[in-house]
JSON list of C-alpha atoms in Angstrom, two decimals:
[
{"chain": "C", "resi": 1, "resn": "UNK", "atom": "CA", "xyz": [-16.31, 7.51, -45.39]},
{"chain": "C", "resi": 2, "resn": "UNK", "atom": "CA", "xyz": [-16.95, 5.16, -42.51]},
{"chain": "C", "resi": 3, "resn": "UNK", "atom": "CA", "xyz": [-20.54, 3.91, -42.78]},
{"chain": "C", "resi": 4, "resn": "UNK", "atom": "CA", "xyz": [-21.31, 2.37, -39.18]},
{"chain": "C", "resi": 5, "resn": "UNK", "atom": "CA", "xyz": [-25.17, 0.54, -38.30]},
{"chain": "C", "resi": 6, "resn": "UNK", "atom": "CA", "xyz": [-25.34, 0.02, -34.49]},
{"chain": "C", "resi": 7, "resn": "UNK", "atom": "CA", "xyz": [-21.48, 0.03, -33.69]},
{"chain": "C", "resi": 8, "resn": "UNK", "atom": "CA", "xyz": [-22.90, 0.76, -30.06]},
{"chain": "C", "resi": 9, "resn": "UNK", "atom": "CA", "xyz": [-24.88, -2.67, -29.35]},
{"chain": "C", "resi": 10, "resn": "UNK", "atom": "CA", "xyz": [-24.09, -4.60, -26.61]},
{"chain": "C", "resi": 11, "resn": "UNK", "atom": "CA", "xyz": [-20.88, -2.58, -25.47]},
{"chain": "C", "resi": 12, "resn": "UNK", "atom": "CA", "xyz": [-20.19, -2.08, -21.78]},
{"chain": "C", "resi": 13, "resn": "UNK", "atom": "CA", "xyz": [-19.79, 1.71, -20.64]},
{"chain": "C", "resi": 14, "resn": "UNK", "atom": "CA", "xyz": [-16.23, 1.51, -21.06]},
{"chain": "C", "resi": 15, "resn": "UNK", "atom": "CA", "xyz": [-15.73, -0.30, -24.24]},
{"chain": "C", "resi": 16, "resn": "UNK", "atom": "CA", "xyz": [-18.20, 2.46, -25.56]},
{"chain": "C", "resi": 17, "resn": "UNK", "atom": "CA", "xyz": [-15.84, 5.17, -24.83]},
{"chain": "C", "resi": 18, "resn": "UNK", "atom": "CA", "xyz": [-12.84, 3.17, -26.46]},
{"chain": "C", "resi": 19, "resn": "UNK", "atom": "CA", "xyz": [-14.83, 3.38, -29.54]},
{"chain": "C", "resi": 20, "resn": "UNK", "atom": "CA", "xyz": [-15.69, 6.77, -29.22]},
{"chain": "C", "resi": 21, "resn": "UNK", "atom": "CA", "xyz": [-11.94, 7.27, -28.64]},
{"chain": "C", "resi": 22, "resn": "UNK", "atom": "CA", "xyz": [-11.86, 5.63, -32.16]},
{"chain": "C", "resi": 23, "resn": "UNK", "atom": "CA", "xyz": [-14.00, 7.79, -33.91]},
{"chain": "C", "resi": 24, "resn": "UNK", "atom": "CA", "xyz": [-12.55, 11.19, -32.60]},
{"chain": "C", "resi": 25, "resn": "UNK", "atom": "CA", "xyz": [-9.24, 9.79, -33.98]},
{"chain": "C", "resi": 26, "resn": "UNK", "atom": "CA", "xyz": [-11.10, 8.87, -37.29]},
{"chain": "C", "resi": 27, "resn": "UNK", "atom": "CA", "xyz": [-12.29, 12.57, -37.73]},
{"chain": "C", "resi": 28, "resn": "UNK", "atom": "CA", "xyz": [-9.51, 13.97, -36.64]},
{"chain": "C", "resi": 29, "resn": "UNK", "atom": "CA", "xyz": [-7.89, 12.72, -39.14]},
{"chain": "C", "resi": 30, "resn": "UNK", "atom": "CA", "xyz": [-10.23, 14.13, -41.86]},
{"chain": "C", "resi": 31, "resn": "UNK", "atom": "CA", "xyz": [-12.84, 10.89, -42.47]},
{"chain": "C", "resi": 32, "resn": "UNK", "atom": "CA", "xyz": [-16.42, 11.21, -42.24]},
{"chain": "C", "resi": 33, "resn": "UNK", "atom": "CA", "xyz": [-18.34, 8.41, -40.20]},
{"chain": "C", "resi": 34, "resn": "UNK", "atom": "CA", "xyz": [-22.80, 8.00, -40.02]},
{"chain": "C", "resi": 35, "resn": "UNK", "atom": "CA", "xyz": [-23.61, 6.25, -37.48]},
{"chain": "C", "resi": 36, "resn": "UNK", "atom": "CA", "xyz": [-26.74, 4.42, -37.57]},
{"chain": "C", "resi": 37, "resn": "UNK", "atom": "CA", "xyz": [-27.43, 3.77, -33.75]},
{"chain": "C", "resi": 38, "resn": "UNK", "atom": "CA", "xyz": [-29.82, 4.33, -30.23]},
{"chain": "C", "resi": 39, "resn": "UNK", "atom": "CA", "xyz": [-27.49, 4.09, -27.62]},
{"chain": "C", "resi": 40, "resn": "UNK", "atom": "CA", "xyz": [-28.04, 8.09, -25.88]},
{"chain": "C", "resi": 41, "resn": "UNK", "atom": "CA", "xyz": [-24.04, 8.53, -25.18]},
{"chain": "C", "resi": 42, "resn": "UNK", "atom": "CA", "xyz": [-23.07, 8.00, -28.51]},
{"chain": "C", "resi": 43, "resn": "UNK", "atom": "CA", "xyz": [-25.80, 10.16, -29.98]},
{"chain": "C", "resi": 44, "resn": "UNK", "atom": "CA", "xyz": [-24.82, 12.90, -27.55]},
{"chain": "C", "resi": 45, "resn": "UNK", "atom": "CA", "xyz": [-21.16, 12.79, -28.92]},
{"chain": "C", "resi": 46, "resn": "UNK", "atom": "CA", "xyz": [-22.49, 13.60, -32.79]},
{"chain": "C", "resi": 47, "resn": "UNK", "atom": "CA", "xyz": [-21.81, 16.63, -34.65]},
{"chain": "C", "resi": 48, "resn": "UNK", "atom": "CA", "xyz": [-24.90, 16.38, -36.33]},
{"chain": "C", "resi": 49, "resn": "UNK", "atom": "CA", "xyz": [-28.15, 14.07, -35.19]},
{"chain": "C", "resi": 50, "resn": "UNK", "atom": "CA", "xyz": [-30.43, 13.08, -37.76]},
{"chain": "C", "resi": 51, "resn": "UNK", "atom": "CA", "xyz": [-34.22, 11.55, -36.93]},
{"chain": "C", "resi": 52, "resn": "UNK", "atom": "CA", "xyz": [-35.16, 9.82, -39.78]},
{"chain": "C", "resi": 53, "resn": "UNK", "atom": "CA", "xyz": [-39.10, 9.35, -39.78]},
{"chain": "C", "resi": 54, "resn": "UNK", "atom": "CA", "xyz": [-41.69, 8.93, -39.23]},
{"chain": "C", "resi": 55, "resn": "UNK", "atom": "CA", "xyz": [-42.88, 9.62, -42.52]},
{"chain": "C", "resi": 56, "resn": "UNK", "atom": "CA", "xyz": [-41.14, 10.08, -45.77]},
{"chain": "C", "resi": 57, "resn": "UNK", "atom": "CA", "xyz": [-40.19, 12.99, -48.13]},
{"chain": "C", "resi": 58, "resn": "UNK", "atom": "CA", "xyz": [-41.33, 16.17, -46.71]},
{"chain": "C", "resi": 59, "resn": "UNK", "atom": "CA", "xyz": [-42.50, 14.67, -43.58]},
{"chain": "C", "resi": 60, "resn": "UNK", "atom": "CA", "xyz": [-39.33, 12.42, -43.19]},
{"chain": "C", "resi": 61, "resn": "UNK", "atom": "CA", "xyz": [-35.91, 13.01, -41.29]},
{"chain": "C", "resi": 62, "resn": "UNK", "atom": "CA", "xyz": [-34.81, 16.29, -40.04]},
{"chain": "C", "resi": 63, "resn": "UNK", "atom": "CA", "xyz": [-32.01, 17.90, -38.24]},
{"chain": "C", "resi": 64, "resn": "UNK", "atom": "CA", "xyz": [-32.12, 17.94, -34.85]},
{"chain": "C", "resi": 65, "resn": "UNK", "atom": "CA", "xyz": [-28.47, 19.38, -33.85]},
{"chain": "C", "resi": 66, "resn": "UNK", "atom": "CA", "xyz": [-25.35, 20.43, -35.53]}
]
């Protein structure tokens, strides 16, 4: 389990898909990774998006795509 908070900061187009490169290599080799992040590309690559918020408990996160 690869536990990841805002892998996506400050990377340049390019280095972003290196990473995401990374992470497809990760999975494929059976290892889970959450991603804590708001950059838009990387969310779009997710199996599964998350919102967390904005309340908690039965008005907290739901899923949004799978």
């Amino acid at each position: 389990l690869f536990l990841l908070d805002e892998p996506g900061t400050g990377l340049h187009t390019e280095d972003l898909n290196k990473l995401l490169n990374v992470f497809r290599e990760i999975v494929k080799q059976g290892d889970t990774i959450i991603c804590i992040d708001h950059n838009q590309h990387l969310i779009a690559s997710a199996g599964f998006e998350i919102k967390l918020g904005p309340g908690s408990g039965q008005n907290g996160g739901h899923l949004i795509k799978d």
